[in-house]
PDB file of C-alpha atoms in Angstrom:
ATOM      1  CA  MET A   1       7.975  84.581  51.713  1.00 63.00           C
ATOM      2  CA  SER A   2      10.568  85.548  54.313  1.00 85.00           C
ATOM      3  CA  ARG A   3      10.759  89.100  55.523  1.00 94.00           C
ATOM      4  CA  PRO A   4      13.914  91.216  55.070  1.00 97.00           C
ATOM      5  CA  ARG A   5      16.354  90.731  57.924  1.00 98.00           C
ATOM      6  CA  ILE A   6      17.779  93.640  59.875  1.00 98.00           C
ATOM      7  CA  PHE A   7      20.737  93.198  62.189  1.00 98.00           C
ATOM      8  CA  VAL A   8      21.182  95.710  65.036  1.00 98.00           C
ATOM      9  CA  THR A   9      24.716  95.649  66.428  1.00 98.00           C
ATOM     10  CA  ARG A  10      23.710  96.782  69.939  1.00 97.00           C
ATOM     11  CA  ARG A  11      20.359  97.282  71.646  1.00 96.00           C
ATOM     12  CA  ILE A  12      18.788 100.657  70.895  1.00 97.00           C
ATOM     13  CA  PRO A  13      15.579 102.131  72.374  1.00 97.00           C
ATOM     14  CA  GLU A  14      12.461 100.053  71.785  1.00 97.00           C
ATOM     15  CA  ALA A  15      10.768 102.873  69.851  1.00 97.00           C
ATOM     16  CA  GLY A  16      12.933 102.112  66.825  1.00 97.00           C
ATOM     17  CA  LEU A  17      12.906  98.339  67.216  1.00 97.00           C
ATOM     18  CA  THR A  18       9.109  98.199  67.538  1.00 97.00           C
ATOM     19  CA  ARG A  19       8.718 100.217  64.351  1.00 97.00           C
ATOM     20  CA  LEU A  20      11.004  97.885  62.433  1.00 97.00           C
ATOM     21  CA  ARG A  21       9.483  94.677  63.780  1.00 97.00           C
ATOM     22  CA  ALA A  22       6.157  95.600  62.179  1.00 95.00           C
ATOM     23  CA  SER A  23       7.633  94.883  58.734  1.00 96.00           C
ATOM     24  CA  PHE A  24      10.956  93.110  59.143  1.00 98.00           C
ATOM     25  CA  GLU A  25      12.756  90.345  60.958  1.00 97.00           C
ATOM     26  CA  VAL A  26      14.922  92.154  63.504  1.00 98.00           C
ATOM     27  CA  VAL A  27      17.899  90.505  65.184  1.00 98.00           C
ATOM     28  CA  VAL A  28      19.605  92.440  67.987  1.00 98.00           C
ATOM     29  CA  ASN A  29      22.962  91.797  69.602  1.00 97.00           C
ATOM     30  CA  PRO A  30      21.850  90.330  72.976  1.00 94.00           C
ATOM     31  CA  ASP A  31      24.924  91.565  74.836  1.00 93.00           C
ATOM     32  CA  ASP A  32      25.286  95.147  76.042  1.00 89.00           C
ATOM     33  CA  ARG A  33      28.749  95.600  74.562  1.00 93.00           C
ATOM     34  CA  PRO A  34      30.362  96.332  71.189  1.00 95.00           C
ATOM     35  CA  LEU A  35      30.805  93.266  69.020  1.00 97.00           C
ATOM     36  CA  THR A  36      34.220  92.090  67.972  1.00 97.00           C
ATOM     37  CA  THR A  37      34.912  92.328  64.258  1.00 97.00           C
ATOM     38  CA  GLU A  38      34.444  88.570  63.912  1.00 97.00           C
ATOM     39  CA  GLU A  39      31.104  88.676  65.768  1.00 97.00           C
ATOM     40  CA  LEU A  40      29.930  91.647  63.726  1.00 98.00           C
ATOM     41  CA  HIS A  41      30.741  89.997  60.416  1.00 98.00           C
ATOM     42  CA  ARG A  42      29.065  86.785  61.486  1.00 97.00           C
ATOM     43  CA  GLY A  43      25.951  88.663  62.541  1.00 97.00           C
ATOM     44  CA  ILE A  44      25.559  90.541  59.255  1.00 98.00           C
ATOM     45  CA  ALA A  45      26.226  87.571  56.978  1.00 97.00           C
ATOM     46  CA  ASP A  46      22.597  87.271  55.852  1.00 97.00           C
ATOM     47  CA  ALA A  47      21.374  90.764  56.748  1.00 98.00           C
ATOM     48  CA  ASP A  48      19.499  92.939  54.274  1.00 98.00           C
ATOM     49  CA  ALA A  49      20.186  96.049  56.373  1.00 98.00           C
ATOM     50  CA  VAL A  50      22.169  96.949  59.483  1.00 98.00           C
ATOM     51  CA  ILE A  51      21.870  99.534  62.251  1.00 98.00           C
ATOM     52  CA  GLY A  52      25.193 100.100  63.954  1.00 98.00           C
ATOM     53  CA  LEU A  53      27.140 102.392  66.269  1.00 97.00           C
ATOM     54  CA  LEU A  54      30.306 104.470  66.126  1.00 94.00           C
ATOM     55  CA  THR A  55      32.186 101.509  67.599  1.00 94.00           C
ATOM     56  CA  ASP A  56      31.479  99.448  64.463  1.00 97.00           C
ATOM     57  CA  ARG A  57      33.900  99.659  61.543  1.00 97.00           C
ATOM     58  CA  ILE A  58      31.887  99.972  58.332  1.00 98.00           C
ATOM     59  CA  ASP A  59      34.551  99.317  55.728  1.00 98.00           C
ATOM     60  CA  ALA A  60      35.297  97.075  52.777  1.00 98.00           C
ATOM     61  CA  ALA A  61      35.571  93.996  54.999  1.00 98.00           C
ATOM     62  CA  PHE A  62      32.171  94.798  56.503  1.00 98.00           C
ATOM     63  CA  PHE A  63      30.560  95.030  53.079  1.00 98.00           C
ATOM     64  CA  ASP A  64      32.295  91.830  51.947  1.00 98.00           C
ATOM     65  CA  ALA A  65      30.782  90.043  54.963  1.00 98.00           C
ATOM     66  CA  ALA A  66      27.236  91.138  54.049  1.00 98.00           C
ATOM     67  CA  PRO A  67      26.586  90.173  50.420  1.00 97.00           C
ATOM     68  CA  ASN A  68      22.839  90.905  50.684  1.00 97.00           C
ATOM     69  CA  LEU A  69      23.253  94.347  52.247  1.00 98.00           C
ATOM     70  CA  LYS A  70      20.968  97.048  50.883  1.00 98.00           C
ATOM     71  CA  GLY A  71      21.665  99.743  53.449  1.00 98.00           C
ATOM     72  CA  TYR A  72      23.406 100.743  56.677  1.00 98.00           C
ATOM     73  CA  ALA A  73      22.142 103.249  59.292  1.00 98.00           C
ATOM     74  CA  ASN A  74      24.467 104.747  61.909  1.00 98.00           C
ATOM     75  CA  TYR A  75      22.858 105.307  65.304  1.00 98.00           C
ATOM     76  CA  ALA A  76      24.903 108.503  65.728  1.00 95.00           C
ATOM     77  CA  VAL A  77      25.359 111.883  64.132  1.00 93.00           C
ATOM     78  CA  GLY A  78      29.088 111.275  63.615  1.00 90.00           C
ATOM     79  CA  TYR A  79      30.102 108.871  60.865  1.00 94.00           C
ATOM     80  CA  ASP A  80      33.902 108.703  60.792  1.00 92.00           C
ATOM     81  CA  ASN A  81      33.466 104.951  61.434  1.00 96.00           C
ATOM     82  CA  ILE A  82      31.948 104.586  57.940  1.00 98.00           C
ATOM     83  CA  ASP A  83      33.947 104.372  54.727  1.00 98.00           C
ATOM     84  CA  VAL A  84      31.363 106.395  52.815  1.00 98.00           C
ATOM     85  CA  ALA A  85      33.402 106.293  49.608  1.00 98.00           C
ATOM     86  CA  GLU A  86      33.492 102.485  49.706  1.00 98.00           C
ATOM     87  CA  ALA A  87      29.766 102.293  50.378  1.00 98.00           C
ATOM     88  CA  THR A  88      29.144 104.604  47.432  1.00 98.00           C
ATOM     89  CA  ARG A  89      31.391 102.568  45.167  1.00 98.00           C
ATOM     90  CA  ARG A  90      29.287  99.519  45.998  1.00 98.00           C
ATOM     91  CA  GLY A  91      25.996 101.382  45.559  1.00 97.00           C
ATOM     92  CA  ILE A  92      24.987 100.948  49.219  1.00 98.00           C
ATOM     93  CA  PRO A  93      23.203 103.865  50.927  1.00 98.00           C
ATOM     94  CA  VAL A  94      24.416 104.842  54.392  1.00 98.00           C
ATOM     95  CA  SER A  95      22.919 107.314  56.866  1.00 98.00           C
ATOM     96  CA  ASN A  96      23.329 108.974  60.248  1.00 98.00           C
ATOM     97  CA  THR A  97      21.047 110.657  62.820  1.00 97.00           C
ATOM     98  CA  PRO A  98      21.636 114.429  62.755  1.00 95.00           C
ATOM     99  CA  ASP A  99      19.339 117.169  64.105  1.00 94.00           C
ATOM    100  CA  VAL A 100      17.514 115.026  66.691  1.00 96.00           C
ATOM    101  CA  LEU A 101      20.398 115.229  69.181  1.00 96.00           C
ATOM    102  CA  THR A 102      21.362 118.871  68.608  1.00 97.00           C
ATOM    103  CA  MET A 103      19.755 120.445  71.673  1.00 97.00           C
ATOM    104  CA  ALA A 104      20.635 117.628  74.078  1.00 98.00           C
ATOM    105  CA  THR A 105      24.317 117.785  73.127  1.00 97.00           C
ATOM    106  CA  ALA A 106      24.448 121.584  73.252  1.00 98.00           C
ATOM    107  CA  GLU A 107      22.824 121.521  76.686  1.00 98.00           C
ATOM    108  CA  LEU A 108      25.402 119.029  77.932  1.00 98.00           C
ATOM    109  CA  ALA A 109      28.212 121.236  76.625  1.00 98.00           C
ATOM    110  CA  TRP A 110      26.816 124.030  78.777  1.00 98.00           C
ATOM    111  CA  ALA A 111      26.510 121.690  81.745  1.00 98.00           C
ATOM    112  CA  LEU A 112      30.205 120.878  81.381  1.00 98.00           C
ATOM    113  CA  LEU A 113      31.124 124.541  80.973  1.00 98.00           C
ATOM    114  CA  PHE A 114      29.369 125.518  84.186  1.00 98.00           C
ATOM    115  CA  ALA A 115      30.578 122.459  86.081  1.00 98.00           C
ATOM    116  CA  VAL A 116      34.218 123.219  85.279  1.00 98.00           C
ATOM    117  CA  ALA A 117      33.916 126.987  85.638  1.00 98.00           C
ATOM    118  CA  ARG A 118      32.362 126.760  89.107  1.00 97.00           C
ATOM    119  CA  ARG A 119      34.191 123.586  90.202  1.00 97.00           C
ATOM    120  CA  VAL A 120      30.918 121.784  90.828  1.00 97.00           C
ATOM    121  CA  VAL A 121      32.188 118.195  90.825  1.00 97.00           C
ATOM    122  CA  GLU A 122      35.258 118.981  92.896  1.00 95.00           C
ATOM    123  CA  THR A 123      33.280 120.814  95.587  1.00 97.00           C
ATOM    124  CA  ASP A 124      30.527 118.194  95.616  1.00 97.00           C
ATOM    125  CA  ALA A 125      33.223 115.634  96.448  1.00 96.00           C
ATOM    126  CA  VAL A 126      34.477 117.815  99.311  1.00 96.00           C
ATOM    127  CA  MET A 127      30.996 117.982 100.816  1.00 97.00           C
ATOM    128  CA  ARG A 128      30.406 114.245 100.465  1.00 97.00           C
ATOM    129  CA  SER A 129      33.747 113.456 102.094  1.00 97.00           C
ATOM    130  CA  GLY A 130      32.940 115.506 105.181  1.00 97.00           C
ATOM    131  CA  ALA A 131      36.130 117.511 104.708  1.00 96.00           C
ATOM    132  CA  TRP A 132      34.534 120.945 104.473  1.00 96.00           C
ATOM    133  CA  THR A 133      35.131 122.982 107.617  1.00 95.00           C
ATOM    134  CA  GLY A 134      33.091 126.057 106.709  1.00 97.00           C
ATOM    135  CA  TRP A 135      33.045 129.025 104.374  1.00 96.00           C
ATOM    136  CA  GLY A 136      36.256 130.876 103.534  1.00 95.00           C
ATOM    137  CA  PRO A 137      36.869 133.828 101.192  1.00 96.00           C
ATOM    138  CA  LEU A 138      39.610 132.067  99.212  1.00 96.00           C
ATOM    139  CA  GLN A 139      37.948 128.679  98.837  1.00 95.00           C
ATOM    140  CA  PHE A 140      37.054 127.110  95.491  1.00 95.00           C
ATOM    141  CA  ILE A 141      37.278 130.250  93.390  1.00 96.00           C
ATOM    142  CA  GLY A 142      36.098 129.587  89.851  1.00 96.00           C
ATOM    143  CA  ALA A 143      35.686 131.363  86.532  1.00 97.00           C
ATOM    144  CA  ASP A 144      33.176 134.043  85.599  1.00 97.00           C
ATOM    145  CA  VAL A 145      30.920 133.162  82.672  1.00 98.00           C
ATOM    146  CA  SER A 146      28.779 136.241  82.018  1.00 98.00           C
ATOM    147  CA  GLY A 147      30.411 138.776  79.736  1.00 98.00           C
ATOM    148  CA  ARG A 148      33.265 136.481  78.760  1.00 98.00           C
ATOM    149  CA  THR A 149      34.285 135.227  75.312  1.00 98.00           C
ATOM    150  CA  LEU A 150      33.010 131.902  73.988  1.00 98.00           C
ATOM    151  CA  GLY A 151      34.878 130.274  71.116  1.00 98.00           C
ATOM    152  CA  ILE A 152      32.959 127.751  68.998  1.00 98.00           C
ATOM    153  CA  VAL A 153      35.113 125.373  66.961  1.00 98.00           C
ATOM    154  CA  GLY A 154      32.782 124.106  64.253  1.00 96.00           C
ATOM    155  CA  ALA A 155      29.629 126.210  63.971  1.00 95.00           C
ATOM    156  CA  GLY A 156      27.328 123.542  62.576  1.00 93.00           C
ATOM    157  CA  ARG A 157      24.009 122.521  64.122  1.00 94.00           C
ATOM    158  CA  ILE A 158      25.281 121.771  67.630  1.00 96.00           C
ATOM    159  CA  GLY A 159      27.862 124.551  67.713  1.00 97.00           C
ATOM    160  CA  THR A 160      25.206 127.017  66.612  1.00 97.00           C
ATOM    161  CA  ALA A 161      22.787 125.807  69.283  1.00 97.00           C
ATOM    162  CA  MET A 162      25.406 126.166  71.988  1.00 97.00           C
ATOM    163  CA  ALA A 163      26.387 129.632  70.796  1.00 98.00           C
ATOM    164  CA  ARG A 164      22.747 130.758  70.827  1.00 97.00           C
ATOM    165  CA  MET A 165      22.434 129.652  74.451  1.00 97.00           C
ATOM    166  CA  SER A 166      25.171 132.140  75.372  1.00 97.00           C
ATOM    167  CA  ALA A 167      22.873 135.096  74.684  1.00 95.00           C
ATOM    168  CA  GLY A 168      21.501 135.053  78.223  1.00 94.00           C
ATOM    169  CA  PHE A 169      25.028 135.513  79.570  1.00 97.00           C
ATOM    170  CA  ASN A 170      25.924 138.444  77.348  1.00 96.00           C
ATOM    171  CA  MET A 171      28.922 136.612  75.937  1.00 98.00           C
ATOM    172  CA  ARG A 172      31.061 137.616  72.999  1.00 98.00           C
ATOM    173  CA  VAL A 173      31.034 134.772  70.471  1.00 98.00           C
ATOM    174  CA  LEU A 174      33.843 133.839  68.112  1.00 98.00           C
ATOM    175  CA  TYR A 175      33.643 130.858  65.788  1.00 98.00           C
ATOM    176  CA  THR A 176      35.585 128.896  63.216  1.00 96.00           C
ATOM    177  CA  SER A 177      33.977 127.158  60.282  1.00 89.00           C
ATOM    178  CA  SER A 178      35.407 125.041  57.500  1.00 81.00           C
ATOM    179  CA  SER A 179      32.517 125.959  55.206  1.00 79.00           C
ATOM    180  CA  SER A 180      30.589 129.191  54.825  1.00 83.00           C
ATOM    181  CA  ARG A 181      29.950 132.014  57.274  1.00 91.00           C
ATOM    182  CA  ASN A 182      27.280 131.374  59.887  1.00 94.00           C
ATOM    183  CA  GLU A 183      25.014 134.286  59.042  1.00 94.00           C
ATOM    184  CA  GLU A 184      22.522 133.282  61.743  1.00 94.00           C
ATOM    185  CA  LEU A 185      25.071 133.705  64.515  1.00 96.00           C
ATOM    186  CA  GLU A 186      26.487 136.880  63.048  1.00 97.00           C
ATOM    187  CA  ARG A 187      23.037 138.438  62.689  1.00 96.00           C
ATOM    188  CA  ASP A 188      21.505 137.338  65.998  1.00 96.00           C
ATOM    189  CA  LEU A 189      24.510 137.348  68.334  1.00 96.00           C
ATOM    190  CA  GLY A 190      27.030 139.589  66.633  1.00 97.00           C
ATOM    191  CA  ALA A 191      29.313 136.547  66.413  1.00 97.00           C
ATOM    192  CA  ARG A 192      32.523 136.893  64.436  1.00 97.00           C
ATOM    193  CA  ARG A 193      34.181 134.278  62.252  1.00 97.00           C
ATOM    194  CA  VAL A 194      37.921 134.182  62.995  1.00 97.00           C
ATOM    195  CA  GLU A 195      40.977 132.120  62.254  1.00 96.00           C
ATOM    196  CA  PHE A 196      41.753 129.309  64.671  1.00 97.00           C
ATOM    197  CA  ASP A 197      44.748 131.099  66.166  1.00 98.00           C
ATOM    198  CA  GLU A 198      42.691 134.168  67.066  1.00 98.00           C
ATOM    199  CA  LEU A 199      39.991 132.002  68.628  1.00 98.00           C
ATOM    200  CA  LEU A 200      42.633 130.305  70.793  1.00 98.00           C
ATOM    201  CA  ARG A 201      44.130 133.622  71.923  1.00 98.00           C
ATOM    202  CA  GLU A 202      40.866 135.444  72.632  1.00 98.00           C
ATOM    203  CA  SER A 203      38.495 132.834  74.092  1.00 98.00           C
ATOM    204  CA  ASP A 204      37.810 132.289  77.776  1.00 98.00           C
ATOM    205  CA  PHE A 205      35.815 129.153  76.945  1.00 98.00           C
ATOM    206  CA  ILE A 206      36.307 126.965  73.869  1.00 98.00           C
ATOM    207  CA  SER A 207      33.708 124.380  72.864  1.00 98.00           C
ATOM    208  CA  ILE A 208      34.528 121.748  70.235  1.00 98.00           C
ATOM    209  CA  HIS A 209      31.810 120.755  67.753  1.00 97.00           C
ATOM    210  CA  THR A 210      33.772 120.067  64.580  1.00 95.00           C
ATOM    211  CA  PRO A 211      33.506 116.686  62.809  1.00 92.00           C
ATOM    212  CA  LEU A 212      36.518 114.390  62.906  1.00 93.00           C
ATOM    213  CA  ARG A 213      38.477 114.723  59.681  1.00 92.00           C
ATOM    214  CA  PRO A 214      42.175 114.381  58.867  1.00 94.00           C
ATOM    215  CA  SER A 215      42.425 118.167  59.213  1.00 95.00           C
ATOM    216  CA  THR A 216      40.825 118.209  62.682  1.00 96.00           C
ATOM    217  CA  ARG A 217      42.498 115.167  64.230  1.00 97.00           C
ATOM    218  CA  HIS A 218      44.707 116.446  67.075  1.00 98.00           C
ATOM    219  CA  LEU A 219      43.713 120.029  66.230  1.00 98.00           C
ATOM    220  CA  PHE A 220      44.105 120.670  69.944  1.00 98.00           C
ATOM    221  CA  ASN A 221      47.682 119.717  70.735  1.00 98.00           C
ATOM    222  CA  ALA A 222      50.584 121.061  72.794  1.00 98.00           C
ATOM    223  CA  ASP A 223      51.035 124.035  70.492  1.00 98.00           C
ATOM    224  CA  ALA A 224      47.332 124.941  70.633  1.00 98.00           C
ATOM    225  CA  PHE A 225      47.270 124.728  74.430  1.00 98.00           C
ATOM    226  CA  ARG A 226      50.276 127.068  74.680  1.00 98.00           C
ATOM    227  CA  ARG A 227      48.365 129.652  72.617  1.00 98.00           C
ATOM    228  CA  MET A 228      45.252 129.540  74.826  1.00 98.00           C
ATOM    229  CA  LYS A 229      44.709 131.776  77.846  1.00 98.00           C
ATOM    230  CA  ASN A 230      46.072 130.156  80.983  1.00 97.00           C
ATOM    231  CA  ARG A 231      42.623 130.322  82.587  1.00 97.00           C
ATOM    232  CA  ALA A 232      40.725 129.192  79.481  1.00 98.00           C
ATOM    233  CA  ILE A 233      38.405 126.212  79.791  1.00 98.00           C
ATOM    234  CA  LEU A 234      38.093 123.623  77.016  1.00 98.00           C
ATOM    235  CA  ILE A 235      34.856 121.699  76.422  1.00 98.00           C
ATOM    236  CA  ASN A 236      34.527 118.707  74.094  1.00 98.00           C
ATOM    237  CA  THR A 237      31.199 117.063  73.302  1.00 98.00           C
ATOM    238  CA  GLY A 238      32.196 116.508  69.659  1.00 96.00           C
ATOM    239  CA  ARG A 239      34.769 113.896  68.657  1.00 96.00           C
ATOM    240  CA  GLY A 240      37.460 112.692  71.022  1.00 97.00           C
ATOM    241  CA  PRO A 241      40.449 112.534  68.656  1.00 97.00           C
ATOM    242  CA  VAL A 242      40.171 116.266  67.918  1.00 98.00           C
ATOM    243  CA  ILE A 243      42.202 116.547  71.141  1.00 98.00           C
ATOM    244  CA  ARG A 244      45.610 114.959  71.565  1.00 98.00           C
ATOM    245  CA  GLU A 245      44.879 113.719  75.062  1.00 98.00           C
ATOM    246  CA  ASP A 246      48.453 113.249  76.287  1.00 98.00           C
ATOM    247  CA  ASP A 247      49.118 116.898  75.433  1.00 98.00           C
ATOM    248  CA  LEU A 248      45.959 117.951  77.270  1.00 98.00           C
ATOM    249  CA  VAL A 249      47.120 116.115  80.392  1.00 98.00           C
ATOM    250  CA  ALA A 250      50.472 117.893  80.230  1.00 98.00           C
ATOM    251  CA  ALA A 251      48.850 121.290  79.675  1.00 98.00           C
ATOM    252  CA  LEU A 252      46.476 120.848  82.609  1.00 97.00           C
ATOM    253  CA  HIS A 253      49.224 119.767  84.987  1.00 96.00           C
ATOM    254  CA  ALA A 254      51.439 122.645  83.830  1.00 96.00           C
ATOM    255  CA  GLY A 255      48.643 125.187  84.316  1.00 96.00           C
ATOM    256  CA  GLU A 256      48.767 126.213  80.653  1.00 97.00           C
ATOM    257  CA  ILE A 257      44.954 126.162  80.565  1.00 98.00           C
ATOM    258  CA  GLY A 258      42.406 126.535  83.334  1.00 98.00           C
ATOM    259  CA  GLY A 259      40.381 123.339  82.983  1.00 98.00           C
ATOM    260  CA  ALA A 260      38.542 120.922  80.709  1.00 98.00           C
ATOM    261  CA  GLY A 261      35.151 119.266  80.482  1.00 98.00           C
ATOM    262  CA  LEU A 262      35.071 116.162  78.312  1.00 98.00           C
ATOM    263  CA  ASP A 263      32.300 113.852  77.161  1.00 98.00           C
ATOM    264  CA  VAL A 264      34.343 112.129  74.433  1.00 98.00           C
ATOM    265  CA  TYR A 265      37.858 110.721  74.358  1.00 98.00           C
ATOM    266  CA  GLU A 266      40.642 110.022  71.924  1.00 98.00           C
ATOM    267  CA  MET A 267      40.727 106.271  72.617  1.00 96.00           C
ATOM    268  CA  GLU A 268      37.239 105.533  73.978  1.00 94.00           C
ATOM    269  CA  PRO A 269      36.456 103.982  76.345  1.00 93.00           C
ATOM    270  CA  ARG A 270      39.983 104.508  77.692  1.00 96.00           C
ATOM    271  CA  MET A 271      41.338 107.841  78.886  1.00 97.00           C
ATOM    272  CA  ALA A 272      44.910 108.997  78.487  1.00 98.00           C
ATOM    273  CA  GLU A 273      47.205 108.132  81.364  1.00 97.00           C
ATOM    274  CA  GLY A 274      46.901 110.738  84.083  1.00 97.00           C
ATOM    275  CA  LEU A 275      43.749 112.437  82.803  1.00 98.00           C
ATOM    276  CA  LYS A 276      41.639 111.288  85.737  1.00 96.00           C
ATOM    277  CA  ASP A 277      44.120 112.956  88.101  1.00 95.00           C
ATOM    278  CA  CYS A 278      44.191 116.306  86.302  1.00 94.00           C
ATOM    279  CA  PRO A 279      43.067 119.366  88.253  1.00 87.00           C
ATOM    280  CA  ASN A 280      39.792 121.105  87.405  1.00 93.00           C
ATOM    281  CA  THR A 281      38.349 118.554  85.007  1.00 97.00           C
ATOM    282  CA  VAL A 282      34.902 117.054  84.608  1.00 98.00           C
ATOM    283  CA  LEU A 283      34.906 113.712  82.785  1.00 98.00           C
ATOM    284  CA  LEU A 284      31.664 112.190  81.488  1.00 98.00           C
ATOM    285  CA  PRO A 285      31.074 108.833  79.722  1.00 97.00           C
ATOM    286  CA  HIS A 286      29.822 110.019  76.295  1.00 97.00           C
ATOM    287  CA  ILE A 287      26.317 111.039  77.384  1.00 97.00           C
ATOM    288  CA  GLY A 288      25.761 114.001  75.046  1.00 97.00           C
ATOM    289  CA  SER A 289      22.602 112.542  73.517  1.00 96.00           C
ATOM    290  CA  ALA A 290      21.464 110.703  76.652  1.00 97.00           C
ATOM    291  CA  THR A 291      17.972 112.039  77.192  1.00 98.00           C
ATOM    292  CA  HIS A 292      14.850 109.898  76.835  1.00 97.00           C
ATOM    293  CA  SER A 293      13.370 111.757  73.879  1.00 97.00           C
ATOM    294  CA  THR A 294      16.690 112.186  72.064  1.00 97.00           C
ATOM    295  CA  ARG A 295      17.662 108.526  72.187  1.00 98.00           C
ATOM    296  CA  ASP A 296      14.129 107.488  71.150  1.00 98.00           C
ATOM    297  CA  ASN A 297      14.195 109.924  68.233  1.00 98.00           C
ATOM    298  CA  MET A 298      17.608 108.667  67.130  1.00 98.00           C
ATOM    299  CA  ALA A 299      16.232 105.120  67.063  1.00 98.00           C
ATOM    300  CA  LEU A 300      13.142 106.205  65.122  1.00 98.00           C
ATOM    301  CA  LEU A 301      15.234 108.120  62.580  1.00 98.00           C
ATOM    302  CA  ALA A 302      17.563 105.153  62.088  1.00 98.00           C
ATOM    303  CA  ALA A 303      14.493 102.951  61.559  1.00 98.00           C
ATOM    304  CA  GLU A 304      13.033 105.410  59.061  1.00 98.00           C
ATOM    305  CA  ASN A 305      16.302 105.406  57.133  1.00 98.00           C
ATOM    306  CA  ILE A 306      16.309 101.602  57.016  1.00 98.00           C
ATOM    307  CA  GLU A 307      12.699 101.474  55.812  1.00 98.00           C
ATOM    308  CA  ALA A 308      13.526 103.816  52.947  1.00 98.00           C
ATOM    309  CA  MET A 309      16.670 101.897  51.995  1.00 98.00           C
ATOM    310  CA  LEU A 310      14.783  98.613  51.779  1.00 97.00           C
ATOM    311  CA  ALA A 311      11.968 100.268  49.810  1.00 96.00           C
ATOM    312  CA  GLY A 312      14.454 101.743  47.351  1.00 95.00           C
ATOM    313  CA  THR A 313      13.472 105.324  48.209  1.00 96.00           C
ATOM    314  CA  ARG A 314      15.544 108.221  49.537  1.00 97.00           C
ATOM    315  CA  PRO A 315      16.418 107.906  53.257  1.00 98.00           C
ATOM    316  CA  PRO A 316      15.794 111.174  55.111  1.00 97.00           C
ATOM    317  CA  THR A 317      19.409 111.595  56.271  1.00 98.00           C
ATOM    318  CA  ILE A 318      21.391 109.756  53.624  1.00 98.00           C
ATOM    319  CA  LEU A 319      25.123 110.468  53.512  1.00 98.00           C
ATOM    320  CA  ASN A 320      25.709 109.373  49.912  1.00 98.00           C
ATOM    321  CA  PRO A 321      22.652 110.394  47.870  1.00 97.00           C
ATOM    322  CA  GLU A 322      24.541 109.794  44.625  1.00 96.00           C
ATOM    323  CA  VAL A 323      23.896 106.040  44.982  1.00 96.00           C
ATOM    324  CA  LEU A 324      20.210 106.710  44.271  1.00 90.00           C
ATOM    325  CA  LYS A 325      20.799 108.316  40.883  1.00 76.00           C
TER     326      LYS A 325
END
């Protein structure tokens, strides 16, 4: 009797693949690149389950191409690449990998905040070029962090973790939330839930952690940048399209805001025209979860979800539990 077949759309850490190979036939995309739609659909044609990435479109055409599919696991916490409603309509469970990347992503958001505030990348380049001629009192002046106001846009797991890390810097914390109050932050940090406009006006640093939804797409646009402090620094380790990147480029060049640290982009892997030339920016290639333990744990959680789907039991991080009723 043949074993269930799992198709993995791009190589993930061996921890997850080894676990799956103990019970299933596992086929992995041999190329270190996203598959085209045609390649993806060909690869999943006889798959019983699939592990994929944010670059894969999981929509009606995907499900049509995989008539034997019993489950799909996203190797990511975000899932705007999945048509969850369509999966539910077809009775197919889908999952993501939350929690295991919370601390790594929050830590990277802080790394970006400090790097932009203290002009770390810019000054490193000066030293490497040999252009530095010695200390001067007006050189490379950056932003203070301690005692300033941190605005958290989306106080979920990662936003909460980042906010908690501000305690050592005696920062005032404001946050927005589309759901309920974050009682943990209010109790432990004295954080205050505010409307988006107040967060823009009051924050010295703004860190984006909100999911990508129709209501958050291009939330940060020309109008939002005009309402921010002209020395405010924007950090995004969440979802790229929350920022309208062309407007960010214009705001940075016009000095409407003080700087930006980005790990995600509106049109990944491309950046908006002119972004790489903007002053006081730090631009990273989507490495928020890129630590050894985090990536291993993401792979293991995706594998655990697949095992449960194929066994007909509840996956630990299912996105559409109603399909199991």
